[in-house]
Short mmCIF file of C-alpha atoms in Angstrom, two decimals:
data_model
loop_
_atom_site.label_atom_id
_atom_site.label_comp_id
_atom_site.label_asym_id
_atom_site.label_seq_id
_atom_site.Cartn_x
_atom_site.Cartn_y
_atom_site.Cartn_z
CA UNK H 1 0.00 0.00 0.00
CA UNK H 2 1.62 3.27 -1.20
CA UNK H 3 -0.77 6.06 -0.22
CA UNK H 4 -1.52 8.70 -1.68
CA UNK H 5 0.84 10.65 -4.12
CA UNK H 6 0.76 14.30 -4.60
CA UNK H 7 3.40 16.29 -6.91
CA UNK H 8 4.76 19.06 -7.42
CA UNK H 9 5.14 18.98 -3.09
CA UNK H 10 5.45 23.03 -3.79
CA UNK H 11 4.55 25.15 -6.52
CA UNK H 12 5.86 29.16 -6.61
CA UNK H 13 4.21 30.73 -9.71
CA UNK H 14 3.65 34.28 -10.76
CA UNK H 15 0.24 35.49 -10.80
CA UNK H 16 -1.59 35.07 -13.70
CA UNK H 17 0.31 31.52 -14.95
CA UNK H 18 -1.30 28.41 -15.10
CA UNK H 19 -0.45 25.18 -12.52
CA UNK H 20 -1.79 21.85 -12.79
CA UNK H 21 -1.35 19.34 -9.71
CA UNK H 22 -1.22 15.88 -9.82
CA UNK H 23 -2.54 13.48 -7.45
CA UNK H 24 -2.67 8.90 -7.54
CA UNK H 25 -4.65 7.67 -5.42
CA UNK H 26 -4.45 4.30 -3.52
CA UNK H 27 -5.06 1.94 -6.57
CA UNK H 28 -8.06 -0.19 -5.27
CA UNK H 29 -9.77 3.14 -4.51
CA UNK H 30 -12.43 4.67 -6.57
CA UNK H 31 -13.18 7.85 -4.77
CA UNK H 32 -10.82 10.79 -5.33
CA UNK H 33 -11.36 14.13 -3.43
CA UNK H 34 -9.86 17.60 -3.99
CA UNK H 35 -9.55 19.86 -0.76
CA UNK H 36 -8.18 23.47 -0.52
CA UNK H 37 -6.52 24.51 3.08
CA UNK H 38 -5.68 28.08 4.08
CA UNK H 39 -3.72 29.28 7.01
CA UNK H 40 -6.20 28.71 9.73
CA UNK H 41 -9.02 26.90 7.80
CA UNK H 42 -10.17 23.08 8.14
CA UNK H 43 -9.94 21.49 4.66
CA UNK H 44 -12.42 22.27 2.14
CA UNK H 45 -14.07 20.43 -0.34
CA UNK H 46 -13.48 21.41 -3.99
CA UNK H 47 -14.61 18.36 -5.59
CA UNK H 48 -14.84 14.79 -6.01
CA UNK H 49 -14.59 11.56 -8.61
CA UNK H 50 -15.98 8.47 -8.47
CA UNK H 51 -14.16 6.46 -11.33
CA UNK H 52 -13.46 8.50 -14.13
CA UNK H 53 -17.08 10.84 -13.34
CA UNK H 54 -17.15 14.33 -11.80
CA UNK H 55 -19.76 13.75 -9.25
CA UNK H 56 -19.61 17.41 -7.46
CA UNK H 57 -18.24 20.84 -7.30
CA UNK H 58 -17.82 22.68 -4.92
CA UNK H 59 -19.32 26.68 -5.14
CA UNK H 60 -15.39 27.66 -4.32
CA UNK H 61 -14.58 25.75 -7.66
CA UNK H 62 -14.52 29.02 -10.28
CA UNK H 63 -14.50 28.66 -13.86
CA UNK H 64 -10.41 28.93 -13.26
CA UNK H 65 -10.30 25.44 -11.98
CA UNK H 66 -10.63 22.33 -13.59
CA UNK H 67 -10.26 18.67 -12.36
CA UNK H 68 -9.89 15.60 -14.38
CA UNK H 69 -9.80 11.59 -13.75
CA UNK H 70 -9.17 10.35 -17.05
CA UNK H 71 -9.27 6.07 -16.82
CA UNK H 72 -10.24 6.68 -13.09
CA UNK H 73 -6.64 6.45 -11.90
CA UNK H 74 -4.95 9.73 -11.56
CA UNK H 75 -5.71 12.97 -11.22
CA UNK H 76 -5.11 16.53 -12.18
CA UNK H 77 -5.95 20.07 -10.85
CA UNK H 78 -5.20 22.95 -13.24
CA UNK H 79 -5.78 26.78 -12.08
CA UNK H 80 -5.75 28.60 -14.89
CA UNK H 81 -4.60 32.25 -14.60
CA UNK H 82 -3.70 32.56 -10.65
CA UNK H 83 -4.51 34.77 -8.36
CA UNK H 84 -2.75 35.58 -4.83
CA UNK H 85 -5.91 34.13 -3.39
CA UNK H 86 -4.99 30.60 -4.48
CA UNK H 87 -2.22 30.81 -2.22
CA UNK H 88 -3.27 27.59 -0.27
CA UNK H 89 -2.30 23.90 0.08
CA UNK H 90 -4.27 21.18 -2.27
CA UNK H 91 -4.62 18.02 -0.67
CA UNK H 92 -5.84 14.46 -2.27
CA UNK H 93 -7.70 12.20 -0.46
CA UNK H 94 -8.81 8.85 -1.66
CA UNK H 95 -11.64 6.31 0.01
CA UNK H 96 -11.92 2.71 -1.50
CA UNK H 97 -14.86 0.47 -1.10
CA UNK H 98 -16.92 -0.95 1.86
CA UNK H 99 -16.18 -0.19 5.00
CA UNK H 100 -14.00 2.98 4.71
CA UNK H 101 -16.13 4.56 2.51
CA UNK H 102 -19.27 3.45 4.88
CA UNK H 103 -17.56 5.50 7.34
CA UNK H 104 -16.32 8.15 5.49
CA UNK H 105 -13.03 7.85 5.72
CA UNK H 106 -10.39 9.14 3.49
CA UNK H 107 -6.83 8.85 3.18
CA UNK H 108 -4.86 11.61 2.62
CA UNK H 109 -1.53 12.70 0.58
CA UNK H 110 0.63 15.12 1.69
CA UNK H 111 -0.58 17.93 -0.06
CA UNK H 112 1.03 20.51 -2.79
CA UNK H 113 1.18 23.81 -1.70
CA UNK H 114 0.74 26.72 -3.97
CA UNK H 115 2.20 30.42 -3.60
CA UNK H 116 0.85 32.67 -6.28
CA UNK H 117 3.27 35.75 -5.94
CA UNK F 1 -21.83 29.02 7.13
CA UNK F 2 -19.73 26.46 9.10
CA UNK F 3 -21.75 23.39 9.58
CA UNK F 4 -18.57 21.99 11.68
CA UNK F 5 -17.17 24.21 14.41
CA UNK F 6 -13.96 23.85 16.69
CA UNK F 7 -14.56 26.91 19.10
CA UNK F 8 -10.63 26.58 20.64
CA UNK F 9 -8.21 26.84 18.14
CA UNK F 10 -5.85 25.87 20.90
CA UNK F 11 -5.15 24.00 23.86
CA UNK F 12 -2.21 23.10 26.06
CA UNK F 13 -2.03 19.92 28.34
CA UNK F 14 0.03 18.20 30.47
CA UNK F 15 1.86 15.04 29.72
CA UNK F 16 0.18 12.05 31.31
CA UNK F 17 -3.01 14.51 31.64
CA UNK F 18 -6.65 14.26 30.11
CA UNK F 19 -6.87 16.06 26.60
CA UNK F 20 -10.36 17.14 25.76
CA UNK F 21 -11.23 17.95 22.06
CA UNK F 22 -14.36 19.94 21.57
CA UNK F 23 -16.62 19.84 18.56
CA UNK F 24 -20.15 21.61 17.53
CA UNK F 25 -22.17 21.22 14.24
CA UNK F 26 -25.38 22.38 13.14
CA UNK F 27 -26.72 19.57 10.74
CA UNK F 28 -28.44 17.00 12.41
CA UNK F 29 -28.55 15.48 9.01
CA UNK F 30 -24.83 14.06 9.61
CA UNK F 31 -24.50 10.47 10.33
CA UNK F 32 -20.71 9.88 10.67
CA UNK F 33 -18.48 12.26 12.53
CA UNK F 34 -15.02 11.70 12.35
CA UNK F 35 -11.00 12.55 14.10
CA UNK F 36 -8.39 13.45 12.16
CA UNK F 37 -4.73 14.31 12.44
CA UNK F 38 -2.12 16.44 11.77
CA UNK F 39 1.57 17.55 11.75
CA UNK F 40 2.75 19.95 9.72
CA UNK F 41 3.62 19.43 5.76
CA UNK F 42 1.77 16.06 6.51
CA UNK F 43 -1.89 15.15 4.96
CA UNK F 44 -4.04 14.44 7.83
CA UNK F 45 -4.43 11.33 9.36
CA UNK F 46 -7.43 9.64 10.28
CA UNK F 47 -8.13 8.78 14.10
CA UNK F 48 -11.59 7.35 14.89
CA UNK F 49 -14.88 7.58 13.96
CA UNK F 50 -18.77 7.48 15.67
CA UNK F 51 -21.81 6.54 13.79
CA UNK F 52 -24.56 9.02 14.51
CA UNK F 53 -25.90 6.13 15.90
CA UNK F 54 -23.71 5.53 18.92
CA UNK F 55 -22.75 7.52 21.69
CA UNK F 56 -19.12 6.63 22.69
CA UNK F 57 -16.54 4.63 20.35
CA UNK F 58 -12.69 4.12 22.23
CA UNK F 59 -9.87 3.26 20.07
CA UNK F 60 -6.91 2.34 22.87
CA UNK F 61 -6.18 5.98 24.47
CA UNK F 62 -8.73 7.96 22.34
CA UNK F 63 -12.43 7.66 22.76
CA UNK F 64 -15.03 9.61 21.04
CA UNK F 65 -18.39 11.04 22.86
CA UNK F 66 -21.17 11.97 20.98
CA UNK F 67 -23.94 13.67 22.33
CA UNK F 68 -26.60 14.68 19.61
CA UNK F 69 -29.58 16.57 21.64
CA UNK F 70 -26.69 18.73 22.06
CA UNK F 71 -24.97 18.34 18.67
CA UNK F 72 -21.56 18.09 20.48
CA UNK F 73 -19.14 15.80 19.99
CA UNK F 74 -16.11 15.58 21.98
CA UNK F 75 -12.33 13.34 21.74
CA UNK F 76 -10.33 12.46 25.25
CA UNK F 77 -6.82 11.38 24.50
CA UNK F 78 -6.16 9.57 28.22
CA UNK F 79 -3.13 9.86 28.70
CA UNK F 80 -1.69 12.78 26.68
CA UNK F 81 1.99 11.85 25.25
CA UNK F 82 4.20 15.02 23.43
CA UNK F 83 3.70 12.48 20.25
CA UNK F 84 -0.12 13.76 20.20
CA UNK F 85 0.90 17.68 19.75
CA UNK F 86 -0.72 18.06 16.13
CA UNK F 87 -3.55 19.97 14.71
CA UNK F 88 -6.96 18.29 15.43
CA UNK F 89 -9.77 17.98 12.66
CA UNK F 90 -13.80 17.62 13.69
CA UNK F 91 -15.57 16.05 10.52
CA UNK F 92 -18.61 15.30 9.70
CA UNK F 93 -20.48 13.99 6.59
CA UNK F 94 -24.07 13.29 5.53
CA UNK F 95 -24.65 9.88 4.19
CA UNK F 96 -22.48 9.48 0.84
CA UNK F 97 -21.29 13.19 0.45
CA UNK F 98 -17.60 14.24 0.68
CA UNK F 99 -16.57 15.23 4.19
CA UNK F 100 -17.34 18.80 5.95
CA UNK F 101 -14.00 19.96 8.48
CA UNK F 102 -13.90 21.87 11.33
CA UNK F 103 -11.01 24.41 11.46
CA UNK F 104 -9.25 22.48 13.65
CA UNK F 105 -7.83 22.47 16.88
CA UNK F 106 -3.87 22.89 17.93
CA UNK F 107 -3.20 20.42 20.62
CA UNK F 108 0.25 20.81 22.46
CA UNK F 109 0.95 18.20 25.13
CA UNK F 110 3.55 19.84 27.57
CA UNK F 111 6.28 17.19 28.75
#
């Protein structure tokens, strides 16, 4: 069992450029969840896969952002022209079948955090 | 508005003491609340969990209270080791739907 893999780890862009973050999920699991944490802030839910479908947004998902789970393995996050607001971390979670995902549980990468200068 | 809410953003304990994690929501719609946690540049961590259902769920030194008249939920780490200073997530979810968090809670366990 690997985990969950997030990369880049750290991402310094200038505002206005694009980023796209990658996240694989634990490979038996078919839920993959995108969360945004700020300085202070719990995680928060952007959005979520099941397979390779888009099930939900999130209202703090603007047109800028787009998600993808092509094949229902991996996944990317692109922000399209950044602002310093976006400043946050980006964390993957994954939940697999059953019991976990009766409970709720997800597991968790490490995140990729994102400074927009 | 925050469904989840973790009223101390911080709390300092002895080593060997009772830690007591607080947690409020307002949707009595939620039917799994959940622990999580974390040290810094880590992903949290998952802890333990309570059906909506139950009223109490222990998991060796941390046990889980629920109390739903009062929507309160509540963790006890008995007895508090310097290894349990993290950040402390409340969660919370309603039946299928991706989790709700708390803003979390800074434990630090004084040795």
């Amino acid at each position: 069992d690997t985990g969950v893999s997030q990369n880049p780890r750290h991402k310094i862009t200038k505002r206005g450029q694009n980023v796209t973050f990658r996240c694989d999920p634990i490979s038996e699991h078919n839920r993959l969840y995108w969360y945004r944490q700020t300085l202070g802030q719990g995680p928060e839910f952007l959005t979520y896969f099941q397979n390779e479908a888009q099930l939900e947004k999130s209202r703090l998902l603007s047109d800028r952002f787009s998600a993808e789970r092509p094949k229902g393995s991996f996944s990317t996050l692109e922000i399209q022209r950044t602002e310093q607001g976006d400043s946050a971390m980006y964390l993957c979670a994954s939940s697999g079948r059953l019991t976990k995902q009766l409970t709720g549980e997800l597991f968790f990468g490490e995140g990729s955090r994102l400074t927009v200068l | 508005d925050q469904q989840v809410k973790q009223n101390s953003p911080s709390l300092s304990v002895q080593e060997g003491r009772i830690s007591i994690l607080n947690c409020d929501y307002t949707n009595s719609m939620f039917d799994y609340f959940l622990w999580y946690k974390k040290y810094p540049a880590e992903g949290p961590t998952f802890l333990i969990s309570i059906s909506s259902i139950k009223d109490k769920n222990e998991d060796g030194r941390f046990t889980v209270f629920l109390n739903k008249s009062a929507k309160h939920l509540s963790l006890h780490i008995v007895p508090s080791q310097p290894g349990d200073s993290a950040v402390y997530f409340c969660a919370a979810r309603v039946l299928n739907t991706p989790l709700v968090f708390g803003k979390g809670t800074r434990l630090s366990v004084i040795a």
